[in-house]
Amino acid sequence: MKKEYRPAEIEARHYERWEQAGWFAPSGRGEPYCIVIPPPNVTGTLHMGHALQDTIMDALTRYHRMRGRNTLWQPGTDHAGIATQMVVERLLEREGTSRKELGRERFLERVWQWKERSGNTIVRQMRRLGASVDWSRERFTMDAELSRAVGEVFVRLYEEGLIYRGKRLVNWDPVLRTAVSDLEVLSTEEKGKLWHLRYPIEGASGAHLVVATTRPETMLGDTAVAVHPEDERYQRWVGKHVRLPLADRLIPVIADEYVDREFGTGVVKITPAHDFNDYEVGQRHNLPLIGVLDDTARLNDAAPARYRGLDRFVARERVLEDLTAAGLLEKVEDHVSKIPRGDRSGVVVEPLLTDQWYVKTKPLAEPAIAAVEDGRVRFVPDNWKNTYFEWMRNIQDWCISRQLWWGHRIPAWYDDQGNVYVARDEAEARAKHGLGAAVKLRQDDDVLDTWFSSALWPFSTLGWPDKTPALATFYPTNVLVTSFDIIFFWVARMIMLGMKFAGDVPFREVYIHALVRDHEGQKMSKSKGNILDPLDLIDGVDLETLLKKRTEGLMQTHLQAGIERVTRKEFPSGIEGVGTDALRLTFASLATTGRDARFDLARAEGFHRFCNKLWNASSYVLSQLGGTSPGAAELGVADRWILSRLHVVIREVHANYATYRLDLVAQVLYDFTWHELCDWYLELTKAVLGDPNADDARKRGTQQTLVTALGALLKMLHPLIPFVTEELWLELCKHTGRDSATVMLEPFPVESDAAHDAEAESEIDWLKSFVIGIRQIRGDSNLPRSTALNVQLADATATDRERVERHRAQLERLAGIARIEILAPGTVVKGAATALLGGMRILVPLAGLIDVASERDRLGKQLARTRDDLAKSRRKLDNQSFVANAPADVVEKENARVADFEQRAAQLEQQLARLADLQ
RNA sequence: AGGCGCGUAGCUCAGUGGUAGAGCACCACCUUGACAUGGUGGGGGUCGUAGGUUCGAAACCUAUCGCGCCUACCA
């Protein structure tokens, strides 16, 4: 194997082989395990959120696959109606043409073309991440089969009365010119004005009512003014009329509880056609609706001629000018209000009265709520179910029609009389309703909300409505891995429609992971200029390219300089690539229970070093496997120790997977690899394997253990860092003659693979303490490693002596000891640096090596600390209620600590005294 | 207006009733044959604050401050 760890070389090598071999497909054996991918937009490129999510799903998939389950990670992409249509429209704009110019059919051809050409970016990028999805089952929401499922669900819901068409106020995006659902409207607090307008009261010359409004232009559509029924200020006007300025219409003064007496003037203008609340009021009072805006939010013909054709904001200015001129603008106040904006276009959304299709959600929500209540679907972390309940228990009907071209066209046809026929296709519509060829039918122009098809994803991808083997095997799926921002958009709707149509919940668990933010906790966004591309973290990127990426195509060009400055400061020489494996390990360590995950490049660099460490450790193991002849093997204490530690690690890894704590999986394996295997075990093997006089059986025992431990470790690490582990595994197999084509199909270690061995653990703990004691003396006294020390042991027990004999070579090697001498009982050593190990004192005679003053200082600090601890423990034990109430084992432990501290303190005092003697 | 989350070392984060931890950064020493992408030792935290429960609280409860998010119709 290569001497240096080079992730780029390794990572290029394995993915294609895995995919070609068909190893990502379900094995067909074992208990099924299935994850469906949250389908990324075909328009998309991989961002940090995908990378985190894909890492989690891939780790789970690989883990369960290695545990022998029949594992499917179902991939695919989403047609993303609005997003995709916008991308292609922008493209056409650059070509000097437009959607309207091309016409529906040719436009759709262009979208498909674009999808075929550019829609593969994200799936290519997923391969770079190592995602072990079954590509042979890749689906797209607009595939014929999935579209069939969409039609089927629509028709069945319609036939049950759960889909209906109606004219109501909807959220209308005047730039995209489509209806959007409540969820697609984001309300943001924005500074604005509150205008106080005078409406003259009819028949009471000079008197007027003053209404307060944030949207003066809508006054042209007012059909009433309202006051609170118990508001004494205005009671006498109720039932009278005011003359609506500019429009010059008489409108009634009505009384309605909706009005808040405290706000503004306590008089509200009512515009039923342009406000959700006013619409309700209008319904209650039988008010007419006067819509004054068209679908681009320009004033229409219902408005006075002077305003027709004006954009709503231009009209606002003119209305205000005209009111001012007429002396009807009483005052203007600053006011902060919530402005609804479309999540795609960013423009202010208008309530507009239009015909739309709706799903009646209450009947679907009830069983979906029950499924989470009784645990058929479990949220992880559990508290997310509260968010889910909150929304589901107040759910509103879902507007599913969109005035777009890209998407699933609504399967409804109209005849010339405006009768509507819903069916799977036109032929069925004719057949069902006995419509002859003479009857002309026209299909509804609208398409469905993208989330409608996404809601079917867990069963449509598996073949529904057909009863396919895949559906029978993998539905319900095991876990949905997603982020909390789409619990309403997607998770809730999948549960509703999955239960309705596939006969069961779509997944047993919903694992909600955090949102990836930058290291300051800021959301990553283009305009903040803090975007990181996962592939740049893998491959590295120079500063110029990074700057270009962050500033190119920026909408707000004034931000450019700031973004450049910050980027230069944070990455003065670009980003050094860390490789896929290190990036994955970083994401795994971000899979905590929190909702924010701050991405810190320093952590990724740390994990890159970890991969390097693993590489070099493996290189050492491989280099040690020769030089013995076949024969029986005998395990030494160190061998038994590392196997015992391995046993604990295996148990913890499984436990942490069970609770989706991939951060802890990563941590446990990191610590074991670095701080047990590398820091101690590999070092301990050197004394055996490097000793020409060592017994061959012992050497074989150590070699065997090296292979066992490294093998198990590579398997356990594989779900997190698939590339480097595969590389190392194949090398290991080459050296050991093992016949294995890949680590990804090896059985995941189970607890019984390694044996717990308390005796070995205690003995190696002793050895470590011995070595660390000497190292501390060496470190605190600044003794170079080249100075070998003579060590004397006082008060050694029989066990201590036995252990010293057994590990003499190890101790000398690890602590840099020249000679170990065991002192006869009662021997007094005058000046020596001291370390304590149980009752034994490890003495390093000073003999000019060590400065007496600094040694006294060192021991003094230790003594002070020990006395502190001792005092604390004694106080505890002096407390009668502690002794009476604490569990026996805790009290017992405390007693042992006191004894230990007392002994230490006495030893330290004695040593200090002897140091004093020396001077 | 409700609901939720977070606050632990300089930074990024684990730790959920029993001796405060990791990575990175910092200081000192060390090129020892897996690894200087390394090794060894060290410094650094009254766990946001105040009460309470408990023999014992970073953890549980209450209040409070700070930051963030999500729902909701105040014109």
Tab-separated table of N, CA, C and O in Angstrom, chain A residues 98 282 290 345 367 381 467 633 716 830:
chain	number	residue	atom	x	y	z
A	98	SER	N	-39.766	33.194	-24.704
A	98	SER	CA	-40.478	33.043	-23.447
A	98	SER	C	-41.385	31.819	-23.502
A	98	SER	O	-41.620	31.248	-24.569
A	282	GLY	N	-67.273	39.615	5.242
A	282	GLY	CA	-68.162	39.794	4.102
A	282	GLY	C	-69.202	38.679	4.017
A	282	GLY	O	-70.376	38.920	3.750
A	290	ILE	N	-65.772	43.038	-4.429
A	290	ILE	CA	-65.292	43.800	-5.577
A	290	ILE	C	-63.788	43.604	-5.680
A	290	ILE	O	-63.025	44.152	-4.884
A	345	SER	N	-40.725	33.376	-5.066
A	345	SER	CA	-40.515	34.622	-5.800
A	345	SER	C	-40.079	35.758	-4.886
A	345	SER	O	-39.437	36.705	-5.328
A	367	PRO	N	-56.690	9.939	11.202
A	367	PRO	CA	-55.899	8.716	11.402
A	367	PRO	C	-54.394	8.987	11.469
A	367	PRO	O	-53.666	8.276	12.163
A	381	PRO	N	-35.672	13.140	17.348
A	381	PRO	CA	-36.038	13.155	18.763
A	381	PRO	C	-37.553	13.308	18.948
A	381	PRO	O	-38.225	13.922	18.127
A	467	LYS	N	-49.570	-4.139	-7.107
A	467	LYS	CA	-49.124	-4.856	-5.901
A	467	LYS	C	-47.785	-5.511	-6.212
A	467	LYS	O	-47.699	-6.699	-6.468
A	633	ALA	N	-1.384	-20.223	18.379
A	633	ALA	CA	-1.206	-18.840	18.805
A	633	ALA	C	-1.510	-18.707	20.291
A	633	ALA	O	-2.373	-19.395	20.820
A	716	MET	N	-16.562	-1.660	11.410
A	716	MET	CA	-17.428	-0.750	12.162
A	716	MET	C	-17.352	0.678	11.629
A	716	MET	O	-18.304	1.434	11.715
A	830	LYS	N	16.523	8.908	49.445
A	830	LYS	CA	16.496	10.288	49.922
A	830	LYS	C	15.897	11.257	48.928
A	830	LYS	O	14.891	11.879	49.192
